[in-house]
mmCIF file of C-alpha atoms in Angstrom:
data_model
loop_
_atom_site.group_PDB
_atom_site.id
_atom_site.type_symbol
_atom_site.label_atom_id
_atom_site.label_comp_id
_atom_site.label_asym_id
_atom_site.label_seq_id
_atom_site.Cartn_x
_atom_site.Cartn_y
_atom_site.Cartn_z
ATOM 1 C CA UNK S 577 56.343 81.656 152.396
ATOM 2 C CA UNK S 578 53.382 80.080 150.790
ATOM 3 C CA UNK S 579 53.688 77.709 148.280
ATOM 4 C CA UNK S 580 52.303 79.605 144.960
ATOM 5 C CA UNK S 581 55.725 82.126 145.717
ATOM 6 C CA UNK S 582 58.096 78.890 146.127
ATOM 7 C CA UNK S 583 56.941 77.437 142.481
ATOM 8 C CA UNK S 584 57.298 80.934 141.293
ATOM 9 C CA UNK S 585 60.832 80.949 142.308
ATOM 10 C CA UNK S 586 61.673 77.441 141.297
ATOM 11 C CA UNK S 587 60.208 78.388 137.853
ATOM 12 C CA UNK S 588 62.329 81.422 137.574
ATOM 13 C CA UNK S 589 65.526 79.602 138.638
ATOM 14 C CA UNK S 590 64.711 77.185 135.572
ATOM 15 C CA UNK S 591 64.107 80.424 133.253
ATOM 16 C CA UNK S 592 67.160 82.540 133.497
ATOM 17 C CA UNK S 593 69.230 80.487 133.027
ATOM 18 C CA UNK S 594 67.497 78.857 129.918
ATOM 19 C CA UNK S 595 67.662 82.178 128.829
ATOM 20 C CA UNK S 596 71.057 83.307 129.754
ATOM 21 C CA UNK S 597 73.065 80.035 128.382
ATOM 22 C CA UNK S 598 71.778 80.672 124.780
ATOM 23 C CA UNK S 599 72.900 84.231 125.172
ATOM 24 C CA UNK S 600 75.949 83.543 126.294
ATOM 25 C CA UNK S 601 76.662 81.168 123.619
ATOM 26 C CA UNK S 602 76.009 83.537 120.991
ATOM 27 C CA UNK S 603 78.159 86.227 122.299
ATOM 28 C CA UNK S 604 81.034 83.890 122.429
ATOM 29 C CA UNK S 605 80.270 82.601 118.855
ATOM 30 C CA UNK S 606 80.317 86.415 117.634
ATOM 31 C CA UNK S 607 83.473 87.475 119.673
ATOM 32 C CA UNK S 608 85.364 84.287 118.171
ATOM 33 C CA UNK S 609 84.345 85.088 114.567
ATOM 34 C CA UNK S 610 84.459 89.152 114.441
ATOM 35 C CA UNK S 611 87.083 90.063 117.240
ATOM 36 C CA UNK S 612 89.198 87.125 117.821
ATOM 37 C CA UNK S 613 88.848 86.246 113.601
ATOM 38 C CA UNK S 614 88.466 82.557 113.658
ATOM 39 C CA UNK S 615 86.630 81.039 110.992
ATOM 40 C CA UNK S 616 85.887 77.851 110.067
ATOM 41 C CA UNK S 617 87.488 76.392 106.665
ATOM 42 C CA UNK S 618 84.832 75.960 104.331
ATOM 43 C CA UNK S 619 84.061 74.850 100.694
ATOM 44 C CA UNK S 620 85.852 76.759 98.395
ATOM 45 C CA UNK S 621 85.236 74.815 95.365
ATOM 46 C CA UNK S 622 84.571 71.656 94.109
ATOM 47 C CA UNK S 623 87.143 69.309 92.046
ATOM 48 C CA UNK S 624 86.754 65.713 90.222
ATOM 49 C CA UNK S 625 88.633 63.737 92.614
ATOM 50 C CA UNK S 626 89.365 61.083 89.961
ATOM 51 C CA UNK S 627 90.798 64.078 87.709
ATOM 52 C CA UNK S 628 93.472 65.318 90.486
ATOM 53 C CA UNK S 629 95.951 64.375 88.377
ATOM 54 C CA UNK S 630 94.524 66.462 85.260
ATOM 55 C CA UNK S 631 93.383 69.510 87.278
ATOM 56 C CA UNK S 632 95.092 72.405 88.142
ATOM 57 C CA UNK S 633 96.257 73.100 90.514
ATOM 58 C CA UNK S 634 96.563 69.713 92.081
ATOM 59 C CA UNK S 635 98.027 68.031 88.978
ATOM 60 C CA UNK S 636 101.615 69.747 90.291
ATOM 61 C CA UNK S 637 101.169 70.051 93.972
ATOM 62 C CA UNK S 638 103.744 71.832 96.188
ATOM 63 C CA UNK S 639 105.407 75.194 97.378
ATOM 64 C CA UNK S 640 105.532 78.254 95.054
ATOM 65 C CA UNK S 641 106.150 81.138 96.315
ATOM 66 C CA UNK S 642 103.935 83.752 94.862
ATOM 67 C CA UNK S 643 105.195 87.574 96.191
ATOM 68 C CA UNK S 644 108.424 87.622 98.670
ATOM 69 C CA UNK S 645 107.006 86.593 101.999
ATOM 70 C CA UNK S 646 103.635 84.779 100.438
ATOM 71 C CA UNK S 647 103.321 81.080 99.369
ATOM 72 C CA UNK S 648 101.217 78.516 98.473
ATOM 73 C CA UNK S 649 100.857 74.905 99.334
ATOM 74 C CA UNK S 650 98.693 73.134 97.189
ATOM 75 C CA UNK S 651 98.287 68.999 98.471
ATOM 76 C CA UNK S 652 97.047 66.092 97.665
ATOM 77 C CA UNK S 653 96.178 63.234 100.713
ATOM 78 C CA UNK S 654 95.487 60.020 99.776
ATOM 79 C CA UNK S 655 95.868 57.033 101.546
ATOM 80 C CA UNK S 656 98.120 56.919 103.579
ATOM 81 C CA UNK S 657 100.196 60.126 102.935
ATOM 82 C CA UNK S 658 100.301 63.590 102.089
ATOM 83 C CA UNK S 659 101.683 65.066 98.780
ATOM 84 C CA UNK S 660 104.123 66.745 99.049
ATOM 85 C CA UNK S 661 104.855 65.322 102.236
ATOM 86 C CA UNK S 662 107.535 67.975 103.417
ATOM 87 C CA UNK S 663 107.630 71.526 103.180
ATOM 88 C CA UNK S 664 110.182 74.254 103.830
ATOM 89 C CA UNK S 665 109.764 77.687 103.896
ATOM 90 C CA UNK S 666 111.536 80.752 105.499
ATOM 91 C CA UNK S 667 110.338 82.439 109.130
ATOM 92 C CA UNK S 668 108.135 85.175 108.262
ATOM 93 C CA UNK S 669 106.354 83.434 105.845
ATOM 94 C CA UNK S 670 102.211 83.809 104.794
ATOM 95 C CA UNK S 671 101.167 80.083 103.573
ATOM 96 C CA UNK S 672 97.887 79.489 102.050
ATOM 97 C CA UNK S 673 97.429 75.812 102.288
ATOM 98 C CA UNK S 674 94.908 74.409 99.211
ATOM 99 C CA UNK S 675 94.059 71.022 100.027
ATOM 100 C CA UNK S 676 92.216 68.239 98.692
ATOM 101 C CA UNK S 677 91.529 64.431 98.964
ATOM 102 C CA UNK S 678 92.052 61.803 96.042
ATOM 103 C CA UNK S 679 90.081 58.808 98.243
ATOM 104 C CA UNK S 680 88.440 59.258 101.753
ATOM 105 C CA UNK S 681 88.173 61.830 104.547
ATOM 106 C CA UNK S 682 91.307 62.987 105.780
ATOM 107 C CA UNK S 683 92.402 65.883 108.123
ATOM 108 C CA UNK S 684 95.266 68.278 107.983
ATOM 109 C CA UNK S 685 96.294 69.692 111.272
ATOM 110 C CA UNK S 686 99.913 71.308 111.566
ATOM 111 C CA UNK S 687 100.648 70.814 115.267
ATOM 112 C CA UNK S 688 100.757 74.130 116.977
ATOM 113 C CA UNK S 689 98.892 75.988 114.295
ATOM 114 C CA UNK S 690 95.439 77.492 113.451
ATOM 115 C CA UNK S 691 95.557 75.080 110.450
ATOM 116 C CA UNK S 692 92.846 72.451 110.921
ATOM 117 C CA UNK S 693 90.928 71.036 108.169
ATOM 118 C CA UNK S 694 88.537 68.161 107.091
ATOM 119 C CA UNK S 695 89.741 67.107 103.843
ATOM 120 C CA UNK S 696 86.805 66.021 101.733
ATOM 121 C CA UNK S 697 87.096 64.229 98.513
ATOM 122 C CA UNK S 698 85.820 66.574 95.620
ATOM 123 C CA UNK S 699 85.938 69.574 97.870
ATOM 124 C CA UNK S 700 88.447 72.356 97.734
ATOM 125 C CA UNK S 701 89.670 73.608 101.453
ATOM 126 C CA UNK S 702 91.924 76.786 102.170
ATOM 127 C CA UNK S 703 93.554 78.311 104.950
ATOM 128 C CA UNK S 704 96.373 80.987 105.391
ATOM 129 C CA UNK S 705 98.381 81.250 108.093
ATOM 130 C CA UNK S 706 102.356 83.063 108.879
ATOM 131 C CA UNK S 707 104.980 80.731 110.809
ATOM 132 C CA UNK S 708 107.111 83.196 112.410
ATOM 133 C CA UNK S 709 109.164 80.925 114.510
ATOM 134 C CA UNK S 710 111.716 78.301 113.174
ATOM 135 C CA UNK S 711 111.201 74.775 113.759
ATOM 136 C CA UNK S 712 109.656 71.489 112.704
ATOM 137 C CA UNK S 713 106.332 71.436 112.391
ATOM 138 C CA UNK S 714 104.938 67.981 112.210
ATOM 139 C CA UNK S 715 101.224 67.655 109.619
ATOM 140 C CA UNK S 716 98.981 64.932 110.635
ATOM 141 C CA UNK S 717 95.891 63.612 109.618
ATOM 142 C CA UNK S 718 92.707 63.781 112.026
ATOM 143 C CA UNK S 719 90.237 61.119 110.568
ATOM 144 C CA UNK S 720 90.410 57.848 110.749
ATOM 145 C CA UNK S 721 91.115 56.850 107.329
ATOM 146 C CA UNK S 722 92.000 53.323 107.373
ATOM 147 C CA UNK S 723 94.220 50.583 108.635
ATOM 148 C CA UNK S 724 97.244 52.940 108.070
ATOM 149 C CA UNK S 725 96.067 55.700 109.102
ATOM 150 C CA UNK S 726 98.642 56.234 111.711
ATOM 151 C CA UNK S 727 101.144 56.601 108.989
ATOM 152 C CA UNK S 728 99.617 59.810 107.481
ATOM 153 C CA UNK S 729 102.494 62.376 108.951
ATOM 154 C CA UNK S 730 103.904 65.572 107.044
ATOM 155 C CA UNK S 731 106.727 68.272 107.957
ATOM 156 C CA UNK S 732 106.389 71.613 107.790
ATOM 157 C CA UNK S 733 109.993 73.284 108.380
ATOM 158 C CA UNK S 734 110.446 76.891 109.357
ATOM 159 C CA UNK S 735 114.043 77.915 108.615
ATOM 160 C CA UNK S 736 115.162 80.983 110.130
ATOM 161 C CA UNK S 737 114.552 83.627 106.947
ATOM 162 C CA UNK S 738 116.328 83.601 103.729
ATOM 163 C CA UNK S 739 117.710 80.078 103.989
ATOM 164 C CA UNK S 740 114.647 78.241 102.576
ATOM 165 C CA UNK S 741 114.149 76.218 99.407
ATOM 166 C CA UNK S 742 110.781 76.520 98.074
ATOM 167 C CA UNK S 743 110.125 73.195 97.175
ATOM 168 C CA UNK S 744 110.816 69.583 98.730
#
Protein backbone atom coordinates (compact mmCIF):
# COMPACT_ATOMS: atom_id res chain seq x y z
CA UNK A 1 0.00 0.00 0.00
CA UNK A 2 1.51 3.33 -0.66
CA UNK A 3 1.48 5.87 1.70
CA UNK A 4 -1.05 8.64 0.14
CA UNK A 5 -3.90 5.44 0.65
CA UNK A 6 -2.63 4.84 4.44
CA UNK A 7 -3.24 8.77 5.39
CA UNK A 8 -6.42 8.44 3.50
CA UNK A 9 -7.51 5.75 5.75
CA UNK A 10 -6.17 7.17 8.94
CA UNK A 11 -8.10 10.37 8.00
CA UNK A 12 -11.28 8.52 7.47
CA UNK A 13 -10.96 6.53 10.72
CA UNK A 14 -10.75 10.12 12.45
CA UNK A 15 -13.96 11.27 10.30
CA UNK A 16 -16.67 8.80 10.94
CA UNK A 17 -16.56 8.69 13.89
CA UNK A 18 -16.46 12.56 14.45
CA UNK A 19 -19.37 12.31 12.52
CA UNK A 20 -21.19 9.42 13.93
CA UNK A 21 -20.76 10.42 17.86
CA UNK A 22 -22.67 13.75 17.29
CA UNK A 23 -25.33 11.75 15.56
CA UNK A 24 -25.67 9.45 17.92
CA UNK A 25 -25.98 11.90 20.61
CA UNK A 26 -28.77 13.59 19.09
CA UNK A 27 -30.81 10.58 18.48
CA UNK A 28 -30.54 9.65 22.06
CA UNK A 29 -31.40 13.27 23.16
CA UNK A 30 -34.66 13.04 20.84
CA UNK A 31 -35.67 9.42 21.90
CA UNK A 32 -35.32 10.56 25.71
CA UNK A 33 -37.47 13.70 25.21
CA UNK A 34 -40.29 12.49 22.54
CA UNK A 35 -40.51 8.60 23.17
CA UNK A 36 -39.22 7.91 26.53
CA UNK A 37 -40.92 11.69 27.78
CA UNK A 38 -38.26 12.98 30.01
CA UNK A 39 -37.93 16.53 30.33
CA UNK A 40 -36.01 18.63 32.18
CA UNK A 41 -37.77 20.89 35.01
CA UNK A 42 -37.58 24.29 33.94
CA UNK A 43 -38.59 27.90 34.93
CA UNK A 44 -42.04 28.16 35.36
CA UNK A 45 -42.22 31.47 36.89
CA UNK A 46 -40.54 33.79 38.85
CA UNK A 47 -41.39 34.75 42.69
CA UNK A 48 -39.88 37.50 45.25
CA UNK A 49 -38.07 35.21 47.41
CA UNK A 50 -38.20 37.72 50.30
CA UNK A 51 -42.17 37.81 49.73
CA UNK A 52 -42.64 33.81 50.17
CA UNK A 53 -44.41 34.43 52.99
CA UNK A 54 -46.93 37.00 51.22
CA UNK A 55 -47.24 35.10 47.92
CA UNK A 56 -49.47 32.61 46.96
CA UNK A 57 -49.10 29.91 46.80
CA UNK A 58 -46.09 29.55 48.99
CA UNK A 59 -47.47 31.72 51.82
CA UNK A 60 -49.54 28.24 52.88
CA UNK A 61 -47.40 25.49 51.59
CA UNK A 62 -48.51 21.82 51.71
CA UNK A 63 -50.83 18.96 50.32
CA UNK A 64 -54.27 19.79 48.81
CA UNK A 65 -55.74 17.58 47.01
CA UNK A 66 -57.27 19.11 43.98
CA UNK A 67 -59.63 16.22 41.97
CA UNK A 68 -59.75 12.52 43.67
CA UNK A 69 -56.47 10.98 42.68
CA UNK A 70 -54.58 14.57 41.89
CA UNK A 71 -52.60 16.71 44.42
CA UNK A 72 -50.42 19.33 44.89
CA UNK A 73 -47.36 19.95 46.92
CA UNK A 74 -46.40 23.34 47.07
CA UNK A 75 -42.73 23.82 49.34
CA UNK A 76 -40.68 26.01 50.63
CA UNK A 77 -36.61 24.95 51.33
CA UNK A 78 -34.69 27.04 53.24
CA UNK A 79 -31.86 26.36 55.17
CA UNK A 80 -31.67 23.59 56.40
CA UNK A 81 -35.15 22.00 55.80
CA UNK A 82 -37.99 21.55 53.68
CA UNK A 83 -41.54 22.96 54.34
CA UNK A 84 -43.65 20.93 54.84
CA UNK A 85 -41.21 18.46 55.65
CA UNK A 86 -43.55 15.28 55.47
CA UNK A 87 -46.08 14.33 53.16
CA UNK A 88 -48.72 11.62 52.95
CA UNK A 89 -50.76 10.74 50.30
CA UNK A 90 -52.70 7.59 49.10
CA UNK A 91 -51.15 4.86 46.35
CA UNK A 92 -52.42 5.88 43.12
CA UNK A 93 -51.83 9.27 43.58
CA UNK A 94 -50.73 12.20 40.64
CA UNK A 95 -48.48 14.86 42.71
CA UNK A 96 -47.42 18.00 41.15
CA UNK A 97 -44.62 19.19 43.29
CA UNK A 98 -44.29 23.39 43.13
CA UNK A 99 -41.17 24.24 44.68
CA UNK A 100 -39.22 27.13 45.57
CA UNK A 101 -36.22 28.45 47.63
CA UNK A 102 -36.42 31.28 50.41
CA UNK A 103 -32.22 31.52 50.61
CA UNK A 104 -29.71 29.50 48.41
CA UNK A 105 -29.67 26.66 45.88
CA UNK A 106 -31.20 23.65 47.02
CA UNK A 107 -32.28 20.33 45.32
CA UNK A 108 -35.30 18.18 45.72
CA UNK A 109 -34.81 14.60 44.78
CA UNK A 110 -37.43 11.94 46.14
CA UNK A 111 -35.30 8.78 46.22
CA UNK A 112 -36.56 6.36 43.67
CA UNK A 113 -38.46 8.90 41.66
CA UNK A 114 -38.32 10.96 38.39
CA UNK A 115 -38.52 13.99 40.76
CA UNK A 116 -35.22 15.88 40.56
CA UNK A 117 -34.97 19.51 40.76
CA UNK A 118 -32.56 22.52 41.28
CA UNK A 119 -34.31 24.75 43.52
CA UNK A 120 -33.43 28.32 42.66
CA UNK A 121 -34.25 31.24 44.76
CA UNK A 122 -36.88 33.49 42.88
CA UNK A 123 -37.62 30.73 40.44
CA UNK A 124 -40.73 28.64 40.32
CA UNK A 125 -39.98 24.68 39.54
CA UNK A 126 -42.74 21.93 38.79
CA UNK A 127 -42.90 18.40 38.31
CA UNK A 128 -45.76 15.73 38.36
CA UNK A 129 -45.31 12.44 39.02
CA UNK A 130 -47.94 9.14 40.39
CA UNK A 131 -46.51 6.93 43.41
CA UNK A 132 -48.22 3.77 42.88
CA UNK A 133 -46.47 1.72 45.43
CA UNK A 134 -46.71 2.20 49.29
CA UNK A 135 -43.79 3.10 51.21
CA UNK A 136 -41.49 5.77 52.60
CA UNK A 137 -40.07 7.81 50.37
CA UNK A 138 -37.22 9.76 51.80
CA UNK A 139 -36.75 13.89 49.97
CA UNK A 140 -33.30 15.12 50.04
CA UNK A 141 -31.55 17.98 49.00
CA UNK A 142 -28.76 17.74 46.15
CA UNK A 143 -26.67 21.03 46.54
CA UNK A 144 -24.48 21.80 48.86
CA UNK A 145 -26.14 24.42 50.75
CA UNK A 146 -24.19 24.99 53.77
CA UNK A 147 -22.69 23.65 56.93
CA UNK A 148 -26.01 21.75 57.56
CA UNK A 149 -26.69 20.72 54.63
CA UNK A 150 -26.74 17.12 55.52
CA UNK A 151 -29.75 17.81 57.59
CA UNK A 152 -32.03 18.83 54.65
CA UNK A 153 -34.24 15.35 54.60
CA UNK A 154 -38.13 15.11 53.81
CA UNK A 155 -40.73 12.06 53.74
CA UNK A 156 -42.88 11.34 51.26
CA UNK A 157 -45.35 8.44 52.52
CA UNK A 158 -47.39 6.32 50.17
CA UNK A 159 -50.20 4.66 52.14
CA UNK A 160 -51.88 1.93 50.51
CA UNK A 161 -55.19 3.95 48.95
CA UNK A 162 -57.88 5.54 50.88
CA UNK A 163 -56.05 5.67 54.20
CA UNK A 164 -54.20 8.99 53.61
CA UNK A 165 -54.47 12.37 55.31
CA UNK A 166 -53.85 15.13 53.03
CA UNK A 167 -51.86 17.21 55.03
CA UNK A 168 -48.88 16.72 57.65
Amino acid sequence: MNRKYLGYLFEVAWILPSVAVPIAFLVAIVITAFVVGIAVPGNVGRVDPKALSTTPPFDKPGLRELAPGRYEAVVTAQLFNFTPGELEIPAGSKVTFIVTSRDVIHGYKIENTPINMMVIPGQISRMTTTFDTPGEYYIFCHEYCGGGHHLMVGKLIVTPAKTASTNR
